[in-house]
Every structure is written in C-alpha cells, then in structure tokens.
Coordinates of C-alpha atoms and ligand atoms in Angstrom, one line a residue:
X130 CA 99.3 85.5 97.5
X131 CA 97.4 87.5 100.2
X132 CA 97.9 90.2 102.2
X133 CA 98.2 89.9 106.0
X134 CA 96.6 93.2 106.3
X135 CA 93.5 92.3 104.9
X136 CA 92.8 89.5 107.7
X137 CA 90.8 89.6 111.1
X138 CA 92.5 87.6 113.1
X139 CA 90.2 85.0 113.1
X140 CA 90.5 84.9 109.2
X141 CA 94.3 84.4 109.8
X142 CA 93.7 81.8 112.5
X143 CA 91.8 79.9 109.8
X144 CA 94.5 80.7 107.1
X145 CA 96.8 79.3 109.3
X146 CA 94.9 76.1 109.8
X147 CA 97.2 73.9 107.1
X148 CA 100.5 74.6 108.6
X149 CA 98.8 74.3 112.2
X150 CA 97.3 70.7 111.3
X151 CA 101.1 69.4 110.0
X152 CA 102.3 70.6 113.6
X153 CA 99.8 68.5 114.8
X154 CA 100.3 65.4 113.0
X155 CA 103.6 65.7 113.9
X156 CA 103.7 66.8 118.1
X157 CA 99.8 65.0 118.8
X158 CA 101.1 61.5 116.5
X159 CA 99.0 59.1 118.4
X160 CA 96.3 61.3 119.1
X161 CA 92.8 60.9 117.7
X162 CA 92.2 63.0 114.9
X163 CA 89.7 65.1 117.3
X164 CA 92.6 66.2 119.2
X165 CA 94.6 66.7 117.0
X166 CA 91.8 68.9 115.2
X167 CA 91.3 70.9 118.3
X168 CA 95.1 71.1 119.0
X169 CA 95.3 72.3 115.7
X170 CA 92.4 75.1 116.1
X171 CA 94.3 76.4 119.8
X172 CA 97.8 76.6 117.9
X173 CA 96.0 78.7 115.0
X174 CA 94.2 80.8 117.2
X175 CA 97.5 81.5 119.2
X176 CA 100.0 82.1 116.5
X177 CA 97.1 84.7 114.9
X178 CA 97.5 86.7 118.4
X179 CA 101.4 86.6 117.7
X180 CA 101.7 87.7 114.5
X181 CA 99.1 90.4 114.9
X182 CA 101.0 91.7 118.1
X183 CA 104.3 91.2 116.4
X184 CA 103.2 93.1 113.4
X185 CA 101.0 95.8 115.0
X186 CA 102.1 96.1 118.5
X187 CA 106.0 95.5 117.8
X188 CA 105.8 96.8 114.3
X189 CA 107.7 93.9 112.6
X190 CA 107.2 93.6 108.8
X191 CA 109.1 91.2 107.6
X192 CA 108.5 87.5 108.3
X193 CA 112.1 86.6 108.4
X194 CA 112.1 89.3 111.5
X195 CA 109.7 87.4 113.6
X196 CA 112.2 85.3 114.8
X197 CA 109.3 84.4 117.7
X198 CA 107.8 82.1 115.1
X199 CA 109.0 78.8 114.2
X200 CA 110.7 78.6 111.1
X201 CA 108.3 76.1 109.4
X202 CA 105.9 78.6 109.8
X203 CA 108.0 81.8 108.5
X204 CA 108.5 79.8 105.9
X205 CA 105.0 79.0 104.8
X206 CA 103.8 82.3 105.7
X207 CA 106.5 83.8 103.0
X208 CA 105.1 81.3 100.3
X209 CA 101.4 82.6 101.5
X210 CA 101.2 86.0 102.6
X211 CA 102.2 89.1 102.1
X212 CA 103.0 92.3 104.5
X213 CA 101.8 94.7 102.4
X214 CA 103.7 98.4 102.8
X215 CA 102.6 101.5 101.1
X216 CA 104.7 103.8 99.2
X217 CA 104.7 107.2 100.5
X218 CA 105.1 109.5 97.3
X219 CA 105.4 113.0 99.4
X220 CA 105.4 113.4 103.0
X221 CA 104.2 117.6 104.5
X222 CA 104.1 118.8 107.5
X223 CA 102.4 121.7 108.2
X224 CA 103.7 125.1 110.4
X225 CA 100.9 124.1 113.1
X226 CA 102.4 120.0 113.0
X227 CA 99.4 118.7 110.7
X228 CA 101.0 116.0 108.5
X229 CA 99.6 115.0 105.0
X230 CA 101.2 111.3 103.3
X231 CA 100.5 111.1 99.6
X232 CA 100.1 107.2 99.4
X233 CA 101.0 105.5 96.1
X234 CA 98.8 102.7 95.6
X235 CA 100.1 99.6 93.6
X236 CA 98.0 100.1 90.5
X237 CA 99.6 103.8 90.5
X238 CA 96.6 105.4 92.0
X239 CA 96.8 108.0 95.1
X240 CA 95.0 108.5 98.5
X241 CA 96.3 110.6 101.3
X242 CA 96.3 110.5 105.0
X243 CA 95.8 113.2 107.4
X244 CA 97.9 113.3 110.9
X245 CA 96.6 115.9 112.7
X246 CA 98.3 116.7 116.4
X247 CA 96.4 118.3 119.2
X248 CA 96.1 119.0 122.6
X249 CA 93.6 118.4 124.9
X250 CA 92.4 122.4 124.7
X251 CA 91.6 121.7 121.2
X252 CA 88.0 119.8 120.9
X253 CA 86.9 119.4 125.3
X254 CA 83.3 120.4 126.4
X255 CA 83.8 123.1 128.7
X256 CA 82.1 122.8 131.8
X257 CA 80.7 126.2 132.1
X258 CA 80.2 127.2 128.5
X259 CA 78.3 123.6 126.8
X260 CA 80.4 124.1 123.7
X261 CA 84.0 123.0 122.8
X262 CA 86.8 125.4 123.7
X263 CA 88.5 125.5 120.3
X264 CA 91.8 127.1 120.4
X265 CA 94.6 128.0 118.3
X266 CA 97.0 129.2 121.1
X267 CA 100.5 129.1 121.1
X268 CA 100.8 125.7 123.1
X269 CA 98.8 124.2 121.0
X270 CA 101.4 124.0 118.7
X271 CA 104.1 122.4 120.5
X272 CA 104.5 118.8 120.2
X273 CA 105.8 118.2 123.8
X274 CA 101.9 119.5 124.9
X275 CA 100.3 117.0 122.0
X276 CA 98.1 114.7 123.7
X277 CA 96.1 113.4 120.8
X278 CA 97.2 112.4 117.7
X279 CA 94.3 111.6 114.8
X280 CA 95.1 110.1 111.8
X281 CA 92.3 110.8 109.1
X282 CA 92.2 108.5 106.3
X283 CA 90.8 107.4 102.9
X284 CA 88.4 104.8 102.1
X285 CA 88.2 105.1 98.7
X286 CA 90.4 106.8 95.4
X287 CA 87.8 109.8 95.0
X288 CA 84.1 109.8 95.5
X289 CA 80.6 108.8 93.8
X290 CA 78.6 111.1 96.5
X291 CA 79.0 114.5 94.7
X292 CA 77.8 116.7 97.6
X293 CA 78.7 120.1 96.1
X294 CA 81.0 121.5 98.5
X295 CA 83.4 118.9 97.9
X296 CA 86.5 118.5 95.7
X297 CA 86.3 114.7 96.3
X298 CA 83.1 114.5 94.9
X299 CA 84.2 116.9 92.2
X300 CA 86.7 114.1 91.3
X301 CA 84.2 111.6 90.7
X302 CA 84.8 108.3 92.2
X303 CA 87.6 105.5 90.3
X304 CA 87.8 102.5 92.7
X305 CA 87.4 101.2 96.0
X306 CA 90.2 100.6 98.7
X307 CA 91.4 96.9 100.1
X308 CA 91.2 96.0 103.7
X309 CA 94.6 96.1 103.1
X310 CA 95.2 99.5 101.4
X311 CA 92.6 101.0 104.7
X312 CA 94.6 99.0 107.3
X313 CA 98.3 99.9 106.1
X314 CA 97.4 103.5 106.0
X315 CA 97.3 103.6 110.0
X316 CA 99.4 100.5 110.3
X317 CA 102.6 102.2 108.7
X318 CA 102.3 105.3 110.3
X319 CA 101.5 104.1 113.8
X320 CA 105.5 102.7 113.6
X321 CA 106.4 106.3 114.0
X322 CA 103.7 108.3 115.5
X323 CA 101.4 107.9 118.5
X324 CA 97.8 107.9 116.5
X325 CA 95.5 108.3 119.4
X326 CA 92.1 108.8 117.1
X327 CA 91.1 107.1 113.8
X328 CA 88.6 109.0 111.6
X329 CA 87.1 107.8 108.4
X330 CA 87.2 111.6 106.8
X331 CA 89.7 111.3 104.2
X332 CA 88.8 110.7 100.6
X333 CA 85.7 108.5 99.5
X334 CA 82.5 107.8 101.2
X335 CA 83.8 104.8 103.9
X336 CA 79.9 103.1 104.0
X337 CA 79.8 103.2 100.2
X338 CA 82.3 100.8 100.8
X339 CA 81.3 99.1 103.5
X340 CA 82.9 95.8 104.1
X341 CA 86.6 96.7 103.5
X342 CA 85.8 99.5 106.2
X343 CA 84.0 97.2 108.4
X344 CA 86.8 94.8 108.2
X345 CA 89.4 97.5 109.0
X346 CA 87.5 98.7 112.2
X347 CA 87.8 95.3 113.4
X348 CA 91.4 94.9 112.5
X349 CA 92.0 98.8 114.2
X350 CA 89.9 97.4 117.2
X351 CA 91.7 94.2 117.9
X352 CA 93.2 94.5 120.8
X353 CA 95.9 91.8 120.3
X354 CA 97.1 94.4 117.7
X355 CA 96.3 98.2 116.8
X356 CA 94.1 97.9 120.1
X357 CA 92.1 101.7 119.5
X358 CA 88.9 101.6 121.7
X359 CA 85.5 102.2 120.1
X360 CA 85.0 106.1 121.0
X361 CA 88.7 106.7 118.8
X362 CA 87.4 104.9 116.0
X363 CA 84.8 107.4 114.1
X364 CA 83.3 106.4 110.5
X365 CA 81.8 109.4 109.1
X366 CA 78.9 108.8 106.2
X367 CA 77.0 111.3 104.4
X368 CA 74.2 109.0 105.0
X369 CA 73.7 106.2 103.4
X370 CA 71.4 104.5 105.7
X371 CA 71.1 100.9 105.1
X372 CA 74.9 100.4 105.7
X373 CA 74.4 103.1 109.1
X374 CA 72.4 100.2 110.2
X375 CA 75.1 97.8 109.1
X376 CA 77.7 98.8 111.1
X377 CA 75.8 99.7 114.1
X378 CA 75.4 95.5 113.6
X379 CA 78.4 94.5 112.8
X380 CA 80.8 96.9 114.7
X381 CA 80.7 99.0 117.8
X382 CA 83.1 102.4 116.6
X383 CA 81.3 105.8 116.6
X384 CA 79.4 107.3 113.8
X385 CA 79.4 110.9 112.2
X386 CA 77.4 112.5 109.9
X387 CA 78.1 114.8 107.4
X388 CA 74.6 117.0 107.9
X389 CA 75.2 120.6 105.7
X390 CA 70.9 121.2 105.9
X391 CA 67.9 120.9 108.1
X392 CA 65.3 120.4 105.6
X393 CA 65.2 117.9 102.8
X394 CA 64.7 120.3 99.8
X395 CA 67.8 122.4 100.9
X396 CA 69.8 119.3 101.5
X397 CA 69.2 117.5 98.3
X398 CA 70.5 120.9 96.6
X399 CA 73.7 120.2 98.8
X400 CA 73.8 116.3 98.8
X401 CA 72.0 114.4 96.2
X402 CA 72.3 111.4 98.3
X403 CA 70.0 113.2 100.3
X404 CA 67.3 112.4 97.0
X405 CA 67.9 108.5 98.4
X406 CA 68.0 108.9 102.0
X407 CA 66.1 111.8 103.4
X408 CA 66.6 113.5 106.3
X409 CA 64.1 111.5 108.4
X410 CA 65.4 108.5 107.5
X411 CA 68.7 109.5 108.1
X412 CA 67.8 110.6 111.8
X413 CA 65.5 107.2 112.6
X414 CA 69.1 105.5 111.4
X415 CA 71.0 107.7 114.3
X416 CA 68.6 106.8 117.0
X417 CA 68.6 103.1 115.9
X418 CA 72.5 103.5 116.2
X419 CA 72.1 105.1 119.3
X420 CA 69.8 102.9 121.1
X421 CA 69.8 103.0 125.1
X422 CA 73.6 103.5 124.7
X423 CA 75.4 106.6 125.5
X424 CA 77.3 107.0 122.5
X425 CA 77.7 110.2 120.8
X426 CA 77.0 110.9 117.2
X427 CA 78.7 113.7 115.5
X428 CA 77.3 115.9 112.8
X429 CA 79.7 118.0 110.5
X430 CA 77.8 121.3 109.4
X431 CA 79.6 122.7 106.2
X432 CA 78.4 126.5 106.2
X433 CA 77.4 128.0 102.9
X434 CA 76.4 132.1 103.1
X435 CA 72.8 132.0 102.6
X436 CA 72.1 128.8 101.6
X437 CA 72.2 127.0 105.3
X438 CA 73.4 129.6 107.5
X439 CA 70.2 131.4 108.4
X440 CA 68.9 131.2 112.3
X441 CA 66.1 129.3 110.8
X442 CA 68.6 126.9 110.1
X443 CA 69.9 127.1 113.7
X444 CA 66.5 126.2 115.3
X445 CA 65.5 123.8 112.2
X446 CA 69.3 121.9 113.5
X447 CA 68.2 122.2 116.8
X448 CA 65.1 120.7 116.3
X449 CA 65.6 118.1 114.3
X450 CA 68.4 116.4 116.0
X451 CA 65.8 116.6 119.5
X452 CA 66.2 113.2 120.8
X453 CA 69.9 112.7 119.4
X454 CA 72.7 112.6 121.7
X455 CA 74.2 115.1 119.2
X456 CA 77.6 117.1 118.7
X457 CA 76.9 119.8 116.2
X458 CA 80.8 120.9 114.4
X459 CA 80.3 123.4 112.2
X460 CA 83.0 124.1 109.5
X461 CA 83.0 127.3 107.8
X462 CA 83.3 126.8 104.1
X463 CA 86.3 127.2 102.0
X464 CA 85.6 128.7 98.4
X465 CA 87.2 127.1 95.8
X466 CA 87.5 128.4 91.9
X467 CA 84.1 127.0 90.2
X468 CA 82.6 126.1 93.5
X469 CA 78.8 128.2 93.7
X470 CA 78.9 128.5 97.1
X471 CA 80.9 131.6 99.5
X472 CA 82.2 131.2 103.1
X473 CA 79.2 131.9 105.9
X474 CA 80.8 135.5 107.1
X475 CA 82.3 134.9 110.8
X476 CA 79.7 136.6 112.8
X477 CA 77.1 134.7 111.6
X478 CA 79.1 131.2 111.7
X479 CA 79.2 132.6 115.8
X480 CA 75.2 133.5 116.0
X481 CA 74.5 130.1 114.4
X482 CA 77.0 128.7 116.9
X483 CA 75.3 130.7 119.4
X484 CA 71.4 130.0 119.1
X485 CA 72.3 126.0 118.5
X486 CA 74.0 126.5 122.3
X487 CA 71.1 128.5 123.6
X488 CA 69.2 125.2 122.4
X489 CA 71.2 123.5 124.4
X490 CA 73.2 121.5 121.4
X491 CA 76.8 120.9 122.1
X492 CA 79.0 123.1 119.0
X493 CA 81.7 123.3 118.1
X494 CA 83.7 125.4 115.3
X495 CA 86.2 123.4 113.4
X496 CA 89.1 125.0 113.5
X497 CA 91.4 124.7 109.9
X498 CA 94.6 122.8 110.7
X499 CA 97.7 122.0 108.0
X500 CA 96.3 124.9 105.8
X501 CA 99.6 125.7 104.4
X502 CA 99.8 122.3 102.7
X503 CA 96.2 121.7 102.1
X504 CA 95.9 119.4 104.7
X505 CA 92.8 121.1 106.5
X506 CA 89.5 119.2 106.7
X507 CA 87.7 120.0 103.1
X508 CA 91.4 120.6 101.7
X509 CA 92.7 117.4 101.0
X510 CA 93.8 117.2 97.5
X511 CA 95.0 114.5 95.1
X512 CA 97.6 116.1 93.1
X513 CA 99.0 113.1 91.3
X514 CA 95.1 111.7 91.4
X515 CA 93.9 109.9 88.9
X516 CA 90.0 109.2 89.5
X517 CA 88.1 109.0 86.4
X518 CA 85.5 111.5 85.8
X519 CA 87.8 114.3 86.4
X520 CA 87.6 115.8 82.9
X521 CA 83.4 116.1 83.5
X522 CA 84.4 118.8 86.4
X523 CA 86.9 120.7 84.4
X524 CA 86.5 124.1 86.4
X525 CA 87.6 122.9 89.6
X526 CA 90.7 120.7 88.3
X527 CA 92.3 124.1 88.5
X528 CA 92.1 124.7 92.3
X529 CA 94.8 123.6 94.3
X530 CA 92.7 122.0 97.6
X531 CA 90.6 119.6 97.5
X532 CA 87.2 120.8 99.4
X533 CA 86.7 117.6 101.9
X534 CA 84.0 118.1 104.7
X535 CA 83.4 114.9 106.3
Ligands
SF4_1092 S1 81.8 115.0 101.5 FE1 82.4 112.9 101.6 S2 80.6 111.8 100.7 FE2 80.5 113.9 100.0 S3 81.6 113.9 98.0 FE3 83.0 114.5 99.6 S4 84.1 112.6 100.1 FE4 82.2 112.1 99.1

C-alpha cells in the first residue's frame, strides 16, 4: 500500500495505468492495442488531474467520497492507495494568531508546523526607506486584515547540521520525512486555513533530504492541485551546495540561506557545515541559482553579541553578497539555558541594519511571532520529540524552545 501523497501526478497517472488499460480493453474492444495503449495513457493522465483536484483543491479524503470517479476505480484505488492523514497531538495558537500543530507521526515520532498570519505591513519594501517596514501594530493582529498566511514546516524529525544557535541541531537528527509526511503537513491544514506562503524552516535541514523535498515542491506547485506559485514556495538550506544546485535543476521555488557569518573562520565556529561548503562556494551556488533570472535569494542572519554583530560584519555582508540579488533578514538571537551565545543588544541589531542599508542591501529585522507558545522562528520545540542523540546535549534538554533560525 502507498500513499497518494507521496505521488507527482505523473507518478499517479502511471500508477493508475492498470486500471486505465482494463477500461480500455473494455470501451476501445476492437481497437488495436496502440489505441488502446494511448487511450489508456489519456484516461491516466486525466483521472491523475481529478483526484489531485478532488483531494487538494476540494479537500476530499476519502475515496468512497469522490463520488466523481467511477466506482471500478474507487475500488482499486482503496485496495492500492492510501490518503494518508496526520494526527495532530496539540494544536496552539498564539495571542498575536501564530498557530503551532504538533504532528504525530506513525512510528510515534513528532514534527511541528508553523502557521504564521500577517498582513501586508508585515515583510513589504518600502519605497522610500529600501528596507522592510516590519510592524507589530495593532491591525496586524486582526484576522479580518490577514492577507498572508505562511505555513512553516518540517523536513525532517530533528537535525544532523549542528549550527550552534539551534535547538534542532542540539537534538541531533533521528530520521528523514516521506513525501508523504512533507505533503500532508500543508495538505491537512490548507482544508481549514488559507496558506498563502510555504517555507521549508521548520525542523531538519530540507536539502539534506533532498528528494522527498523536491518531490513535495512539485506536488505544492501543481497547479491541478495545491497550485502555490514559485515566489511562495521558499526552501531554506544552511548550505549544502551540491543539492543548492539540485534544485535550482530540478525545481523552480525560491531559495534562502541561513548565512549567521561573513567570513569562513567565524562561520565554521557557527556552522560546521560551513567546514564542507565554504562561504565562496556557497555564494558561486546562489549566483548559479540566480542566473539571468530575477529571483530573490534570502539570507537569514542570526545575531550573536560579539561574535557576528560587529560593523565589520556589516560591510563584510555587504560585500560578499555584491552581485546577489539579496534580502538580508536579520534575527536577533534568543538565549537559551547552555546555549554560549547572548542576544546582539537592540541598538546594534539597528546600526547593523543600518550600515547594510547604507550599502544599499535590502534588511529586514525578523520580528518574533507565537512567542507565548514557542512558535517563533528559532523557538520551535519538540516536546514529545524523540530524536536520538538527545542525551549527548543534555544541558539544553532543559530549555523549553527550541532555537530554530532558518
Ligand atoms: S539551523 Fe537548520 S540546518 Fe542548522 S541545525 Fe537548525 S535545523 Fe539544522
């Protein structure tokens, strides 16, 4: 048994050859067995389209329900495939609407999801001031003025990265996510929210596990189904460069970096996967992704008081990502018990904000949302989690969020 959730729809046109073929034999009797082959292919291709529309688009999950289908074909798909669902073990919504879903996984195993609400106020480019207008205004927290909804979501049940600000990392990483386990995660809660944005930034490194995560931007892409257009689909990678390359190939969704240091020594103190992939490698990966194209990359800036927050780091940032179509989001650390790095102090976060603008590099400032349920970017947690190598990191296991920056 399979899960429909883990198929392109090309894949499911193909799974769905078989039944297609009887059909065939049946309506195209005296045909020759070229017709009947390509009559076969045309009915595969088509029932695909419906079953991805009626799943995705109408939200059906049950076979029996997709009374659209003929019944011959319910019927196989029952004895076939499976509409996977995930079980949601708690459910939070924050004061300022941010949502966090504890998924239970069916060996037992937990990942979380991140719906974060905003309005358009929150993350523009100001005309006048080249930076984002981040805001944390009164309207912003009404749902009736919500005009983007992003889900952010896992890729994996903890991490094998280890960058140092993170509690993901801290975990240590257990296993990789399905298609299917990636796919539901937007899939189930598109049924009852309006997810506008899809961002790779929950737990796990998604390019350390790259073909589930490819396969999922397809299947979020498909516009027969989830239909979300490239610029809402963002996978965000500390860097692993061969697989940057890979989905600049083999997709077209947008690309973020998780950046935290302008100079390989400092970085490779931060993020040992900086030790595989240095910096220069990392950038020559961004401009292959860019091309001639106009597409954006992001690159997420975790600041740590004195280790990256210096204006030498400013014009270092500014200097190395010359050339880039770059967004620079910088995201002020959060401390957490055991963790060897303190929050950049405010004013400084603002004159590193400052000189990058002067530079002329679009900034921004994240601005923490769902902090009263530990739902902020770098505060996902995984309180029922169960990644192995937990025990190796004893002094954080005490702190309630888990540190998550990109
Ligand atoms: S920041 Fe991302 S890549 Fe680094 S340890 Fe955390 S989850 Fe893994």
């Amino acid at each position: 048994m399979s899960y429909l959730q883990s198929y392109t729809r090309d894949e499911l046109a193909t799974l769905l050859m078989p039944v297609c073929r009887k059909a065939a034999l049946k309506r195209r009797k005296h045909a020759t067995e070229e017709v009947r082959e390509a009559y076969a292919q045309k009915k595969s291709h088509y029932h695909a389209k419906q079953i991805f529309s009626l799943h995705y688009q109408q939200h059906i999950h049950s076979w029996d329900e997709m009374t659209d289908l003929s019944k011959a074909m319910r019927e196989w798909l029952k004895q076939h495939v499976q509409i996977f669902s995930l079980d949601t073990l708690t459910e939070q919504r924050s004061e300022d609407g941010t949502m966090k879903f504890l998924w239970q996984l069916p060996d037992k195993k937990t990942v979380e999801s991140v719906i974060i609400p905003a309005t358009g106020n929150d993350a523009h480019i100001t005309e006048e001031g080249n930076q984002f207008r981040g805001t944390k205004n009164e309207a912003a927290l009404k749902p009736d003025n919500w005009d983007r909804m992003t889900i952010c979501i896992s890729s994996q049940v903890g991490c094998a990265m280890a960058c140092k600000f993170c509690l993901t990392g801290v975990q240590g990483f257990d296993r990789q996510l399905e298609v299917h386990e990636i796919v539901t995660q937007v899939a189930q809660l598109a049924r009852t929210y309006p997810l506008s944005n899809i961002v790779f930034m929950g737990m796990g490194e998604p390019l350390h596990n790259p073909d589930a995560v490819i396969k999922a931007c397809k299947i979020f892409r498909d516009d027969a189904g989830l239909s979300f257009s490239r610029r809402r689909v963002t996978v965000s990678t500390s860097g692993l460069v061969p697989q940057i390359d890979r989905l600049r190939e083999e997709t077209d969704v947008t690309l973020a970096i998780s950046l935290s240091g302008t100079h390989d020594p400092q970085r490779e103190e931060i993020m040992p996967v900086n030790k595989k992939w240095p910096l220069n490698e990392l950038l020559d990966a961004c401009r292959r992704f860019q091309g001639n194209g106009k597409v954006w990359i992001t690159f997420e800036y975790v600041m740590l008081k004195d280790v990256n927050d210096t204006l030498e780091d400013a014009a270092r940032l500014a200097d190395i990502l010359e050339g880039i179509r770059a967004k620079v989001n910088l995201i002020p650390f959060n401390p957490f018990p055991g963790s060897i790095y303190d929050r950049s102090d405010p004013e400084q976060v603002q004159r590193f904000k400052n000189a990058l603008i002067e530079k002329g590099v679009f900034t921004s400032v994240r601005i923490s949302r769902g902090q009263d349920i530990f739902a902020a970017c770098g505060q996902l947690r995984s309180a029922f989690g169960t990644a192995r190598g937990t025990e190796k990191h004893a002094p954080s296991l005490q702190s309630p969020p888990q540190q998550k920056n990109h």
